[in-house]
Tab-separated table of C-alpha atoms in Angstrom:
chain	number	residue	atom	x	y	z
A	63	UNK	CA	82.914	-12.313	34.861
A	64	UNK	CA	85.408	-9.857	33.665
A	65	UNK	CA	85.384	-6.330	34.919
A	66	UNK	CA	84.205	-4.591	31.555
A	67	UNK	CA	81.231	-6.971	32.680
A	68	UNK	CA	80.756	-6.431	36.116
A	69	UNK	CA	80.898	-3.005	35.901
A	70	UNK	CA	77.965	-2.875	33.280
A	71	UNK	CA	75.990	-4.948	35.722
A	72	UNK	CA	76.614	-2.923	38.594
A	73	UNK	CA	76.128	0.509	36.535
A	74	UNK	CA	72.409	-1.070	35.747
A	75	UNK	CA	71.297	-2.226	39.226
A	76	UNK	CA	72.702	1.042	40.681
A	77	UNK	CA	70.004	2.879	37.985
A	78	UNK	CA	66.910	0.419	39.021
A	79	UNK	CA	67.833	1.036	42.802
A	80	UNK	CA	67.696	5.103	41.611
A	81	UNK	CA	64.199	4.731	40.247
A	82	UNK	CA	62.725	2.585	42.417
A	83	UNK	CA	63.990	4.922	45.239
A	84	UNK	CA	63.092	8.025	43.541
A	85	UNK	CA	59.227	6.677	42.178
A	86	UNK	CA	60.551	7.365	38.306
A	87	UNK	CA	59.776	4.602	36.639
A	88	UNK	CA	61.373	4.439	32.863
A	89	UNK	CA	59.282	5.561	29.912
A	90	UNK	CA	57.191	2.423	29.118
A	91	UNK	CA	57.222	0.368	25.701
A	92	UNK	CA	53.855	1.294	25.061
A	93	UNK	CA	53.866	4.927	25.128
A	94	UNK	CA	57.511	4.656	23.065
A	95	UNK	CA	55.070	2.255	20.203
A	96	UNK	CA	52.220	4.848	19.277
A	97	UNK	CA	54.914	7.272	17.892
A	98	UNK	CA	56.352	4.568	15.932
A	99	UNK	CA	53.358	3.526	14.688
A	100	UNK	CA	52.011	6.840	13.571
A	101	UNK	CA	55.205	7.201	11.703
A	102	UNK	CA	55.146	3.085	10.180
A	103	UNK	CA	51.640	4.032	9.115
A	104	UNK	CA	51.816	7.845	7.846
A	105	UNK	CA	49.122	8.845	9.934
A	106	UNK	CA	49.845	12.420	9.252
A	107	UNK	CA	46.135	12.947	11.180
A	108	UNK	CA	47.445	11.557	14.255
A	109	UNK	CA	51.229	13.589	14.772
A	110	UNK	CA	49.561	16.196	17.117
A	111	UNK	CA	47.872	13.967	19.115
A	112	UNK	CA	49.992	11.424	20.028
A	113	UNK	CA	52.871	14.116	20.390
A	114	UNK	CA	50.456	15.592	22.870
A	115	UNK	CA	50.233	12.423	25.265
A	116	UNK	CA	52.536	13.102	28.431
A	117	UNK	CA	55.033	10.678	29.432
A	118	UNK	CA	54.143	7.678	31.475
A	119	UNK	CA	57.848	7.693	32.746
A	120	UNK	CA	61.520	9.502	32.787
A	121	UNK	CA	63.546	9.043	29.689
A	122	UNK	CA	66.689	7.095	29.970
A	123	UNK	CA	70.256	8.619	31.375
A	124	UNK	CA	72.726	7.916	28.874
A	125	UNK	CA	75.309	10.665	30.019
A	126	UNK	CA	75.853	12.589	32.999
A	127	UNK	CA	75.985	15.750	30.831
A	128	UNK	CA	72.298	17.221	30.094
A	129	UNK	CA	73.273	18.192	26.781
A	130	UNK	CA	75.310	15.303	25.706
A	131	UNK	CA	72.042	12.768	27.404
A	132	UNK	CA	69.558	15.076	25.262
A	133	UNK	CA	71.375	14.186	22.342
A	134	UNK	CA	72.407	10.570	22.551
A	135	UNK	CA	68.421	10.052	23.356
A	136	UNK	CA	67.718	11.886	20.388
A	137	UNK	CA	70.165	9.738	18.465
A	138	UNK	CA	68.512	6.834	19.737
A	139	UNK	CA	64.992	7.985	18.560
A	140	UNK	CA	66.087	8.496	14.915
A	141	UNK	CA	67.462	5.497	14.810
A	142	UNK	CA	63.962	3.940	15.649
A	143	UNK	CA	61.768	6.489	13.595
A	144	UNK	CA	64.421	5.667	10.761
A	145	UNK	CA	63.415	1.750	11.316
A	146	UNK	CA	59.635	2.626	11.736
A	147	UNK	CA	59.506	4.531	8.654
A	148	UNK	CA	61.005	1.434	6.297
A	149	UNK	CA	58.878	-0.531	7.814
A	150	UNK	CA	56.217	1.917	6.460
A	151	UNK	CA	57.400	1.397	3.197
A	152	UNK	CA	59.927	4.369	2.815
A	153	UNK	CA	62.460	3.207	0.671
A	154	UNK	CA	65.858	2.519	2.967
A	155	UNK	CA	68.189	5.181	0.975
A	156	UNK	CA	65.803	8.265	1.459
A	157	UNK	CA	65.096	6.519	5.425
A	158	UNK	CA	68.693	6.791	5.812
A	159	UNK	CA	69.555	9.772	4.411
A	160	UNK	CA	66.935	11.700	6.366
A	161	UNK	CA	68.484	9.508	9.654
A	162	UNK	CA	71.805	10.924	8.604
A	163	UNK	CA	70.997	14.423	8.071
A	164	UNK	CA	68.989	14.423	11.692
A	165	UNK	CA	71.921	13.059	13.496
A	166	UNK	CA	74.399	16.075	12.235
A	167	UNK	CA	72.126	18.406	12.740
A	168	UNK	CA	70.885	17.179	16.185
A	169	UNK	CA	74.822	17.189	17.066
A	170	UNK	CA	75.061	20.853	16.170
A	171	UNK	CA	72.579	21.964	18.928
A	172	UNK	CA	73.703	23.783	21.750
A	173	UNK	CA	70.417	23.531	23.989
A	174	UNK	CA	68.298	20.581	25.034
A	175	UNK	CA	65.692	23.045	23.930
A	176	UNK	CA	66.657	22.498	20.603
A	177	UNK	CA	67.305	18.932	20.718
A	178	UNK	CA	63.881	18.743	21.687
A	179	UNK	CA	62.987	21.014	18.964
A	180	UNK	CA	64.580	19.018	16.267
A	181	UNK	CA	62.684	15.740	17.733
A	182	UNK	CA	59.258	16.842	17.230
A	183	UNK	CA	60.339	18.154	13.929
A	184	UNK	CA	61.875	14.720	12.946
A	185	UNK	CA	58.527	12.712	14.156
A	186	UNK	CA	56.697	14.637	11.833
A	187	UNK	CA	58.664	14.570	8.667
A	188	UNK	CA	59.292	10.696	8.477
A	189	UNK	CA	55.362	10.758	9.418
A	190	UNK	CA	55.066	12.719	6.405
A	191	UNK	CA	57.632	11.377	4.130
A	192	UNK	CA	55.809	7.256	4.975
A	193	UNK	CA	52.146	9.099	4.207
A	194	UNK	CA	53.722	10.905	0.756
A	195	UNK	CA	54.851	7.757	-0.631
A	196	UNK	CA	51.362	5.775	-0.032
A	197	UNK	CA	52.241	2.330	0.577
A	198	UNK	CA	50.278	0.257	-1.986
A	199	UNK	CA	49.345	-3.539	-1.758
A	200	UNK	CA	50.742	-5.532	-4.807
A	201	UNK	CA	50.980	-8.973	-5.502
A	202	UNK	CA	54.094	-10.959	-3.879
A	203	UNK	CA	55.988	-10.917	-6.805
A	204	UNK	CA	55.644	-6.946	-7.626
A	205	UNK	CA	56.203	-6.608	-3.877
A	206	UNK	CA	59.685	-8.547	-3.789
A	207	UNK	CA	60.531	-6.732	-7.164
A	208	UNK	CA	59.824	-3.323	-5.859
A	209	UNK	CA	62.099	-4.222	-2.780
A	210	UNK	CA	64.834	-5.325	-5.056
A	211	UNK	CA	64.466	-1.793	-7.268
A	212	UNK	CA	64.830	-0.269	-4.220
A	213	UNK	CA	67.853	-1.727	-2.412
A	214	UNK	CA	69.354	-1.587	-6.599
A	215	UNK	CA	68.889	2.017	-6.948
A	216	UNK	CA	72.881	2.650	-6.844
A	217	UNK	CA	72.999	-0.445	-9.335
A	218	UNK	CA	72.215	-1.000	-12.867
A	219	UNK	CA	69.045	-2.398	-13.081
A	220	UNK	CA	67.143	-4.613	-15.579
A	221	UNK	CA	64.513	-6.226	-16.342
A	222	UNK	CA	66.294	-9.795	-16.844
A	223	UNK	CA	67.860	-8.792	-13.581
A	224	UNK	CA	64.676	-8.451	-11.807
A	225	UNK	CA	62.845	-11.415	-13.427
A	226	UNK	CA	65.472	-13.857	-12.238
A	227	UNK	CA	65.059	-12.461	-8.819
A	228	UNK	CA	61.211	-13.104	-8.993
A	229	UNK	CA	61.767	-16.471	-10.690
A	230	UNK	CA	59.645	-15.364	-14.175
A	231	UNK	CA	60.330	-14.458	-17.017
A	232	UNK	CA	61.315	-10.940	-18.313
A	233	UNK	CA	57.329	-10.880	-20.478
A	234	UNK	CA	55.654	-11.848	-17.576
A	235	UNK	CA	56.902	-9.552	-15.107
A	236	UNK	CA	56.717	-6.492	-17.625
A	237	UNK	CA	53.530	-7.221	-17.926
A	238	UNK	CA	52.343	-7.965	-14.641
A	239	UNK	CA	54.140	-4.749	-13.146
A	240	UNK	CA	52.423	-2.239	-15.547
A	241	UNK	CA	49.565	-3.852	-14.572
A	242	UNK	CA	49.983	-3.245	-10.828
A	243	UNK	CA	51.633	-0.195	-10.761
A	244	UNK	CA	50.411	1.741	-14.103
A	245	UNK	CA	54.035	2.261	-14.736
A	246	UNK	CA	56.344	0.408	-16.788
A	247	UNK	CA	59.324	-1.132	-15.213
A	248	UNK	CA	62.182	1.489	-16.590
A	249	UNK	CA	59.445	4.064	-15.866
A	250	UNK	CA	59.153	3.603	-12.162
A	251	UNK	CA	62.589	2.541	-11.600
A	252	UNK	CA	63.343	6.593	-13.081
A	253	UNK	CA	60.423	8.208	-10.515
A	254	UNK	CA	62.309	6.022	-7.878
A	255	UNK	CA	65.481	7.267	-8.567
A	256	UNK	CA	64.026	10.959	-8.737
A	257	UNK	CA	62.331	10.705	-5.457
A	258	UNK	CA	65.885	9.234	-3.873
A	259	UNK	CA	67.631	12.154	-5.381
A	260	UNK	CA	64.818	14.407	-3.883
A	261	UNK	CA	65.375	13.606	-0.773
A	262	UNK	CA	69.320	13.595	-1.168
A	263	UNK	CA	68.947	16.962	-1.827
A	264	UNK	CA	67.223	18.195	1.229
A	265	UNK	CA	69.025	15.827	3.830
A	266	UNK	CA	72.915	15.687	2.111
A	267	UNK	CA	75.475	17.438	0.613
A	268	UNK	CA	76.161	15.576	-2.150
A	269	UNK	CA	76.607	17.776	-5.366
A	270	UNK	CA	74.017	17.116	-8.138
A	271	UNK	CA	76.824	15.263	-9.796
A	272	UNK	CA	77.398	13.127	-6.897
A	273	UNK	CA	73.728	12.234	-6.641
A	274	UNK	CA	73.340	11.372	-10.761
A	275	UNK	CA	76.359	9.221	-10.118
A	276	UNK	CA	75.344	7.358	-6.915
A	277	UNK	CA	72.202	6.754	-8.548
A	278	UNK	CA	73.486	5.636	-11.593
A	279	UNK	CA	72.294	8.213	-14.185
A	280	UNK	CA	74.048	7.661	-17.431
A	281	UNK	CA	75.119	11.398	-17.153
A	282	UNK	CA	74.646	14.492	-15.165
A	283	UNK	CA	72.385	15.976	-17.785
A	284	UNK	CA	70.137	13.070	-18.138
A	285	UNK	CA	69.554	13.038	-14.630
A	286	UNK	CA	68.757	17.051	-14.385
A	287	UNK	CA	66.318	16.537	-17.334
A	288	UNK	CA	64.307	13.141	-15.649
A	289	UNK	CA	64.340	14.722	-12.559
A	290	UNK	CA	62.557	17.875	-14.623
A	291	UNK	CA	60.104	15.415	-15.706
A	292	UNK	CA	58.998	14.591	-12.349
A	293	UNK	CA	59.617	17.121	-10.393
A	294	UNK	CA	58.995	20.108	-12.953
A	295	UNK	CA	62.514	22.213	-11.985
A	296	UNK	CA	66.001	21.292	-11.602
A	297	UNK	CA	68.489	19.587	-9.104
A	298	UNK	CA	69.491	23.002	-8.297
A	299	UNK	CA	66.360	24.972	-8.132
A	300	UNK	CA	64.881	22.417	-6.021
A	301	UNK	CA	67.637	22.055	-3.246
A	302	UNK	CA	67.399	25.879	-3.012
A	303	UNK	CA	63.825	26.139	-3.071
A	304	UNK	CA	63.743	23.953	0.082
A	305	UNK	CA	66.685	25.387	1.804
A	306	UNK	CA	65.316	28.729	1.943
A	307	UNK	CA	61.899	27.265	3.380
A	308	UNK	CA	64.227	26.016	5.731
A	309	UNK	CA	65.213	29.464	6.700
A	310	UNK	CA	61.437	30.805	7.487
């Protein structure tokens, strides 16, 4: 055993002797579950009272520093609500751009009071974001094509494209999507895109022509006048809209 090795292993039987000594038992699996499955599901009925359960343990010690702990736990927790909320059917760039935006700002706090602030905050809004987007049963093939739009969404797409991927042909699977969905394909791949930009908006920094070119709008304008279709106001007007909620 090298000493990287043995130093790990002595680290983590010093911290069982600690808790076994002191009666403070970690945080069990269990408790750390119903949070993740309120958020997996969108059970937006749910947030307050599951947030409301106490503890069945101590939280983990990740730094000696109560600030710098506070925030690598919190770290740790995004990174699982992040997972929970994919697995909810949140599509992975809006997951992770939420994740991302979290992180920064949970690094910019100056109080565990904050910190823990920010958490409750963050259990709620993937909660929120999983229930908004209303995971839908299709069949398996408009299930593995709607994962395939998704992880695409910084990609051309097409229809060929798709169809190969589903193993049918280009008629079938325009048919059988509008059928599923009530959209056509080039329709919902555009209210996918919108709904990645929306949430680009709140959680990045990315300039509106940053976010039409990640998300491969033919132009700037095009994008501002799609996302007007769907959302009913600009790139612009809608990233300040929500950053002034923000402020209240």
């Amino acid at each position: 055993m090298d000493d990287q090795s043995k130093a790990v292993e002595i680290l983590r039987e010093y911290q069982l002797f600690r808790r076994r000594e002191d009666t403070q038992p970690h945080m069990s699996y269990a408790h750390e579950k119903e949070r993740h499955r309120v958020i997996s599901e969108g059970r937006v009925d749910e947030i307050e009272q599951v947030m409301a359960i106490p503890p069945d343990g101590t939280m983990g010690i990740l730094s000696k520093d109560e600030l710098r702990n506070a925030k690598n736990m919190f770290i740790s927790a995004i990174t699982l609500f992040t997972r929970s909320a994919m697995d909810g059917g949140l599509p992975e760039e809006t997951a992770y751009a939420m994740s991302d935006s979290y992180i920064q700002n949970g690094e910019a706090c100056t109080s565990v009071r904050e910190i823990d602030h920010l958490y409750q905050k963050a259990v709620r809004e993937f909660t929120c974001a999983v229930a908004e987007k209303g995971k839908k049963h299709y069949s398996t093939v408009t299930e593995n094509v709607i994962h395939f739009i998704h992880i695409h969404l910084h990609e051309k797409i097409t229809l060929e494209s798709a169809a190969q991927k589903a193993g049918i042909s280009p008629c079938h699977l325009s048919r059988t999507f509008k059928k599923e969905t009530g959209m056509s394909f080039v329709d919902y791949i555009q209210k996918e895109r919108v709904e990645a930009a929306r949430h680009m908006l709140i959680y990045s920094e990315y300039t509106i022509s940053e976010i039409s070119e990640y998300l491969h709008f033919s132009t700037e304008s095009y994008f501002i006048r799609i996302f007007r279709k769907y959302m009913e106001t600009t790139p612009a007007r809608y990233r300040k809209y929500y950053r002034e909620q923000e402020r209240w």
